[in-house]
XYZ file of C-alpha atoms in Angstrom:
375
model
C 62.748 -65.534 121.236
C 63.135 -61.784 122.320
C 60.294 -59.442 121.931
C 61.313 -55.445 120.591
C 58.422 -53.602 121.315
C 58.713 -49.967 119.291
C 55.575 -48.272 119.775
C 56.857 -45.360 120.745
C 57.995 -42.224 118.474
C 61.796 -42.612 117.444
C 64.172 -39.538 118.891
C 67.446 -38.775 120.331
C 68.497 -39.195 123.892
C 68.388 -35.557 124.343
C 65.100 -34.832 123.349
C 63.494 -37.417 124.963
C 62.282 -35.381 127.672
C 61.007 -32.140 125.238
C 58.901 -35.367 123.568
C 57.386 -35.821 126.882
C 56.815 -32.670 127.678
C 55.242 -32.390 123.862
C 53.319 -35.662 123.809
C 53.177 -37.027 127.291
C 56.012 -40.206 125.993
C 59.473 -39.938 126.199
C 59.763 -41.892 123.096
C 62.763 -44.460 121.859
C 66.283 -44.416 121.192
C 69.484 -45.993 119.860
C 70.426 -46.709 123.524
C 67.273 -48.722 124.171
C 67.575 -50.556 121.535
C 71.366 -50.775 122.041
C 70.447 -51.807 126.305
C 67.753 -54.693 124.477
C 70.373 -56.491 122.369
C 72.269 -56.487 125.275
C 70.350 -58.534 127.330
C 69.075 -60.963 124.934
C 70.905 -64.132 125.826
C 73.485 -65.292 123.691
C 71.544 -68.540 122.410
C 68.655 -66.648 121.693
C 68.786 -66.270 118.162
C 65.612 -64.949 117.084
C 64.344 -61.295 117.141
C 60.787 -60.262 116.795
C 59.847 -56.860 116.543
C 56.472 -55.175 116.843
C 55.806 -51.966 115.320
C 53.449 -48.982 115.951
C 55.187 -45.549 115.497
C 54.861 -42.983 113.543
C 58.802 -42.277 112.984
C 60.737 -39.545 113.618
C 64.336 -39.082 114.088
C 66.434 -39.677 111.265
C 69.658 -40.633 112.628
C 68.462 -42.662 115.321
C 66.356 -44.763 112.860
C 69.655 -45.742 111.074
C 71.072 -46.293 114.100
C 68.021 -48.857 115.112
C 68.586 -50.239 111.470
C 71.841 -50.775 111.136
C 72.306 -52.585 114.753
C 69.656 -55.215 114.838
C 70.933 -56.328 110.946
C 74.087 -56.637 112.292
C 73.400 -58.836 115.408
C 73.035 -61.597 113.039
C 70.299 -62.665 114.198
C 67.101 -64.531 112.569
C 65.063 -60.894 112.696
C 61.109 -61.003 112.174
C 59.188 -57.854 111.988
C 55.050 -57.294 112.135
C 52.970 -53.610 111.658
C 50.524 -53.981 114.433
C 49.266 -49.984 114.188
C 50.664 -47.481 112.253
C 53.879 -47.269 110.758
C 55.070 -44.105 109.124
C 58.554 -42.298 107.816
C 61.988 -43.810 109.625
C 59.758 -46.578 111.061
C 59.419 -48.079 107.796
C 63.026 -48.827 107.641
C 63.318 -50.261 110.633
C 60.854 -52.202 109.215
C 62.827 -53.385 106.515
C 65.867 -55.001 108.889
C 63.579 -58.072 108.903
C 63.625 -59.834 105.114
C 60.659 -59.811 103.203
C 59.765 -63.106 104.015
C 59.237 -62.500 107.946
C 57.827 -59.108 107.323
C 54.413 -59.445 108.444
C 51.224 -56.829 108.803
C 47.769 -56.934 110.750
C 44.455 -56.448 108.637
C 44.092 -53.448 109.937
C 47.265 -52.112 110.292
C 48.695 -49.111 108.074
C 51.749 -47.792 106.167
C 53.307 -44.497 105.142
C 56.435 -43.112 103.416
C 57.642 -39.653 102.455
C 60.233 -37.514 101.370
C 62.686 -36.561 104.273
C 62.100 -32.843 105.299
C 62.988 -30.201 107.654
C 60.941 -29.488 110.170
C 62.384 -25.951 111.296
C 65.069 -23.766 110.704
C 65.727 -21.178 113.178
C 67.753 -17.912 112.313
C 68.590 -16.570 109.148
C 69.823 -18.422 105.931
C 71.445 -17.061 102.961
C 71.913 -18.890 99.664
C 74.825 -21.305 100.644
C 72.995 -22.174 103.796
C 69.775 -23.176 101.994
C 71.770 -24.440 98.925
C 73.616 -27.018 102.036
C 70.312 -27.684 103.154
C 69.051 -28.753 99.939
C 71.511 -31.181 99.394
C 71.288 -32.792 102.601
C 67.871 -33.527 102.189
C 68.696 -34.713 99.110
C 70.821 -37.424 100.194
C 68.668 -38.408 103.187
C 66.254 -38.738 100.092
C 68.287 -41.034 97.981
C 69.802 -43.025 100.740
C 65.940 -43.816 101.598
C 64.828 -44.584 98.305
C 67.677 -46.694 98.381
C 66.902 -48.619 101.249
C 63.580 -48.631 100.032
C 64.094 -50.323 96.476
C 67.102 -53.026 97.977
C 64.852 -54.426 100.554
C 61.672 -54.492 98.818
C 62.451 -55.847 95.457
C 60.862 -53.164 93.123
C 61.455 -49.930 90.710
C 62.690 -47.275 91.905
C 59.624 -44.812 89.860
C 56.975 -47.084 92.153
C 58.871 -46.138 95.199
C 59.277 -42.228 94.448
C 55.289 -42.396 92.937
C 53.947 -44.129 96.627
C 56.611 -41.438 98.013
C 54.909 -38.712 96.497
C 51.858 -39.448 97.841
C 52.288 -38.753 101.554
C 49.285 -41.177 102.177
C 48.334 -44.420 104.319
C 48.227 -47.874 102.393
C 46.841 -51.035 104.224
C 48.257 -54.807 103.446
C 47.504 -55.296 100.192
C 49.143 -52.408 98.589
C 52.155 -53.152 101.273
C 52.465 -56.230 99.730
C 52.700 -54.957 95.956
C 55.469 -52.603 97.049
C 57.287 -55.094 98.885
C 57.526 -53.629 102.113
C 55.529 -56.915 103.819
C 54.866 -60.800 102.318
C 52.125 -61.316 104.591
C 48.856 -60.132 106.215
C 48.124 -61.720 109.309
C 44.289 -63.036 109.733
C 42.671 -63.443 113.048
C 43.039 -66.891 114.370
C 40.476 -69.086 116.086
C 40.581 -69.304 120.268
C 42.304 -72.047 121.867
C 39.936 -73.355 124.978
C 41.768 -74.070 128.484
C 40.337 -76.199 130.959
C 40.766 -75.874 134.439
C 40.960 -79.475 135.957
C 41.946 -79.930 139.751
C 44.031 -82.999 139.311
C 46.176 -82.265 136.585
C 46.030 -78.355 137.248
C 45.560 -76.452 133.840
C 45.721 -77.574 130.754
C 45.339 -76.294 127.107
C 43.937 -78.137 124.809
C 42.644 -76.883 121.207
C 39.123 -77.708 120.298
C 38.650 -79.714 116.789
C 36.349 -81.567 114.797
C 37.677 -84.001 112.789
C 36.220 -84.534 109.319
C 34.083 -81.847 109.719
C 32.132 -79.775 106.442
C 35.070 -77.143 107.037
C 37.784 -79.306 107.112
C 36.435 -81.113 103.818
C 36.244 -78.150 102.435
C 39.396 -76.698 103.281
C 40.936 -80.022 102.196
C 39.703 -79.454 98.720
C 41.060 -76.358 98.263
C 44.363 -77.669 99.678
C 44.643 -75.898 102.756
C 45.090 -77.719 106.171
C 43.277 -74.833 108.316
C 41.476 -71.853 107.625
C 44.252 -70.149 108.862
C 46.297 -70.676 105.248
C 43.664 -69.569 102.960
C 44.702 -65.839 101.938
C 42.803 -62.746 102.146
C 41.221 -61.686 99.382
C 41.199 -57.793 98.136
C 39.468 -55.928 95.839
C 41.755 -53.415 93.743
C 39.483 -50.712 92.184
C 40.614 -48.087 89.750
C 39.769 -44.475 90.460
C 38.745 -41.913 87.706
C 41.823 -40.639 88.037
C 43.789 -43.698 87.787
C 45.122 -44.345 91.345
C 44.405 -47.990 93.002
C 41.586 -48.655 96.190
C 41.983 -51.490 97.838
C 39.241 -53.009 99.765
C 39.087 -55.786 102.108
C 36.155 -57.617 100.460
C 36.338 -60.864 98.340
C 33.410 -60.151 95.884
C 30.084 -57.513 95.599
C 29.929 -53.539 95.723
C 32.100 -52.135 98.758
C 29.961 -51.276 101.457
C 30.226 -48.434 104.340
C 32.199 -50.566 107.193
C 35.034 -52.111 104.941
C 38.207 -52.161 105.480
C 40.089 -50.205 102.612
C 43.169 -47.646 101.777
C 44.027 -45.525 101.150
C 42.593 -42.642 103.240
C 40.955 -39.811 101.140
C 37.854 -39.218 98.799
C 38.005 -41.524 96.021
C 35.774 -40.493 92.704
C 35.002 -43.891 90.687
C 34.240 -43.920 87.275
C 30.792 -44.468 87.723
C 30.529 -41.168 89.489
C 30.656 -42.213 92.928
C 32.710 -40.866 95.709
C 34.127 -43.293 98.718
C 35.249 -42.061 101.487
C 37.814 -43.570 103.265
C 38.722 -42.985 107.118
C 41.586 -44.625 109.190
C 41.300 -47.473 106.690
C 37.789 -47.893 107.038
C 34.832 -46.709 104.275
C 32.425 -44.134 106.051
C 30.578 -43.139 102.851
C 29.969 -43.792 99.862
C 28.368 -40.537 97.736
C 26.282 -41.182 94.526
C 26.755 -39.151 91.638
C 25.686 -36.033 91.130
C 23.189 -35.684 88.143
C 24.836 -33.306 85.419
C 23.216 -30.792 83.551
C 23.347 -32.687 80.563
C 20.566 -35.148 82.524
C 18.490 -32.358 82.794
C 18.375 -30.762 79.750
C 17.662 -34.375 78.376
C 14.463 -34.416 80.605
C 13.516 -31.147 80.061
C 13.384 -32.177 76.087
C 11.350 -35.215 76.510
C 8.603 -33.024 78.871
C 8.631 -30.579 75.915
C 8.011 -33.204 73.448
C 5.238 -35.492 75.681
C 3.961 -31.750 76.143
C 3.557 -31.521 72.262
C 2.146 -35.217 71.721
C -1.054 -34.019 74.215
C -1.531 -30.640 72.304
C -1.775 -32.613 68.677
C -4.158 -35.587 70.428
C -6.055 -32.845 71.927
C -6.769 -30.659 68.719
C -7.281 -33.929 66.613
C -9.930 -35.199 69.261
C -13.721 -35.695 67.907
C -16.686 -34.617 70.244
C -19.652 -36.489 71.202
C -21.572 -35.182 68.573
C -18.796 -36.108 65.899
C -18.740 -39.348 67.009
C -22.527 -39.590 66.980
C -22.399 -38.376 63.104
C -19.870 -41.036 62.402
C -21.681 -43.631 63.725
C -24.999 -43.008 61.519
C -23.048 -42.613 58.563
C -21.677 -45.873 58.889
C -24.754 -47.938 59.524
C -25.729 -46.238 56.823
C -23.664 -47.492 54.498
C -21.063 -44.971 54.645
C -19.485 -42.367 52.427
C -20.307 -43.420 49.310
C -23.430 -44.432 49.270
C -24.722 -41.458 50.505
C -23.161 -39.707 47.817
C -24.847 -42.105 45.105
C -28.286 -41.417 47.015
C -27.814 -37.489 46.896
C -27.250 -37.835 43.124
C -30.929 -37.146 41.760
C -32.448 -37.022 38.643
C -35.253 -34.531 39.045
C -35.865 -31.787 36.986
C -37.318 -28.896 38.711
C -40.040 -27.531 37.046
C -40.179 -24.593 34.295
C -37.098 -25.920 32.817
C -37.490 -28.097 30.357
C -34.464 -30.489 28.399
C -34.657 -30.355 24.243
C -32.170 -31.622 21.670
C -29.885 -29.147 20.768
C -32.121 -25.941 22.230
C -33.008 -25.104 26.070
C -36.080 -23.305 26.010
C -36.962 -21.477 29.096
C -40.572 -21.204 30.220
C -41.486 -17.881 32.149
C -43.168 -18.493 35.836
C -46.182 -15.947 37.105
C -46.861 -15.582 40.480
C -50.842 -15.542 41.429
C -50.478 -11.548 42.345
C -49.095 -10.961 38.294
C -51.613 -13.417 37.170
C -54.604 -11.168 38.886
C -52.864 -7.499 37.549
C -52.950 -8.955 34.201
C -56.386 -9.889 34.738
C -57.146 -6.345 35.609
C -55.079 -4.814 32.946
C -57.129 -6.673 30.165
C -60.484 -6.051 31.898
C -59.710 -1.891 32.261
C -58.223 -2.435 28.221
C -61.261 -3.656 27.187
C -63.624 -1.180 29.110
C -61.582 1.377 27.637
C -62.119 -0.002 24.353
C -65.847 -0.350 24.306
């Protein structure tokens, strides 16, 4: 099996040494790629390509493309880093089936563009320019929609978005089958007779492998990953790399960006990993609510307060109920004494005249001086 390595950015023979001058790598080119499939041997009938490049030159991608589907050859592909703009169709010479993707690995398409124009352009000029990148665009999305086995709208909407997905959403769009999982170590021993040997470490009829068995897997290897596809407030998917709970800072996830849920809270999303997650901001519809039910509690003390009895009250209440209460103090007051001077008759009051000692003792006088006078 031959091994393609293209981690390198894809350009043009000529500007390979600008690129290093740029970047520090010369980057690849149709000729490499062209010098590789010439020295694979001509019983080797297998191709396996790794990926991590970010894309670049247009041309030479097709180039790349076109040549290794037409070797014939049983072609597997797997995203081990990034893999971005004309990468992605190189990509896509392997068939779905052996199109493979590491956990962490990531993906990105886009529109073609033009990265510079030098001089001056008048109408026909950009009007030619237009329609170039207007077939680079089409030719793309056709690519795009032949090899992955979906609509056209969900290419040109994940197009549109200029932004990283991981495995999960590379696998709804077709552009891999499978993520790859991290398999368990194989242990060599070192023994001086028979030299080195390797030897893989098992446990038969372990708890694992009875559990595994029930599920109908042979390894652990086979079972899937599991995903968890959120919906954003605004309607776009999150995936993240966790089988079941809240996502937590540390998972894996995609794609990059701030995320607001519709609960309010924002994730955060870094080179496919969650760095934060925000709460939600309280609104001020949360605090005018609080501010009501302070003004109302507020109320409820100033009514208890001004209905509130003193000691003395309570004191007062308290004898008039071992007294018998209310009532019968009422019955008690009602007396039947008739002061005197004032006397009750049938049909007549009559009202009887008081003196006070001092008028009693002038009229005394008076009749005493009368009858001195009179004598």
């Amino acid at each position: 099996m031959a091994k393609l390595f293209i981690n390198k950015d894809i350009v043009a023979d000529t500007e390979k040494m600008e690129n290093w001058y740029l970047t520090g790598v010369d980057g690849m080119s149709f000729s490499d790629v062209q010098d590789f499939l010439g020295w694979i041997a001509p019983d080797d009938n297998h191709i396996d390509i790794e990926l991590h490049s970010c894309g670049g030159d247009v041309a030479e991608g097709y180039a790349i493309y076109d040549a290794l589907r037409a070797t014939g050859k049983e072609i597997s592909a797997t995203v081990v880093g990034r893999c971005a703009s004309m990468a992605t169709v190189i990509l896509l010479a392997a068939p779905i089936e052996r199109r493979k993707m590491y956990p962490h690995a990531k993906i990105l398409i886009h529109s073609p563009y033009c990265s510079g124009v030098e001089g001056s352009l008048d109408i026909s000029a950009l009007e030619s320019l237009k329609a170039g990148l207007e077939a680079e665009r089409e030719r793309m999305i056709s690519i795009y929609v032949e090899r992955c086995g979906v609509d056209r709208a969900v290419i040109e909407e994940q197009m549109a978005k200029e932004t990283w997905f991981g495995g999960e959403v590379a696998k709804q769009l077709g552009f891999v089958s499978e993520v790859i999982m991290p398999k368990s170590a194989k242990v060599v021993s070192n023994n001086k007779f028979m030299g080195k040997k390797e030897n893989e470490v098992t446990v038969s009829k372990s708890l694992l492998d009875r559990m595994l068995a029930k599920l109908g897997y042979a390894k652990i290897e086979d079972v899937p990953a599991v995903a968890l596809e959120l919906t954003t407030a605004g309607g776009d998917t999150l995936t993240v790399e966790r089988e079941e709970g809240e996502p937590q800072v540390g998972d894996a996830a995609s794609p990059d960006g701030e995320h607001v849920m519709p609960d309010g809270k924002t994730i955060v999303v870094t080179d496919g990993v969650i760095t934060e997650i925000r709460e939600a901001e309280s609104g001020n519809d949360d605090t005018a609510a609080l501010e009501a039910r302070i003004a109302e509690l507020e109320q409820q003390v100033s009514d208890l307060t001004a209905n509130a009895k003193t000691e003395d009250d309570v004191r007062i209440l308290d004898v008039v109920a071992k007294a018998g209460g209310i009532e019968k103090l009422t019955k008690a007051a009602a007396s039947k004494y008739t002061p005197a001077g004032r006397t009750t008759t049938y049909g007549k009051k009559q009202e009887v005249k008081h003196e006070s000692k001092i008028e009693k003792k002038l009229a005394e006088i008076r009749e005493k001086n009368k009858q001195k006078f009179n004598n």
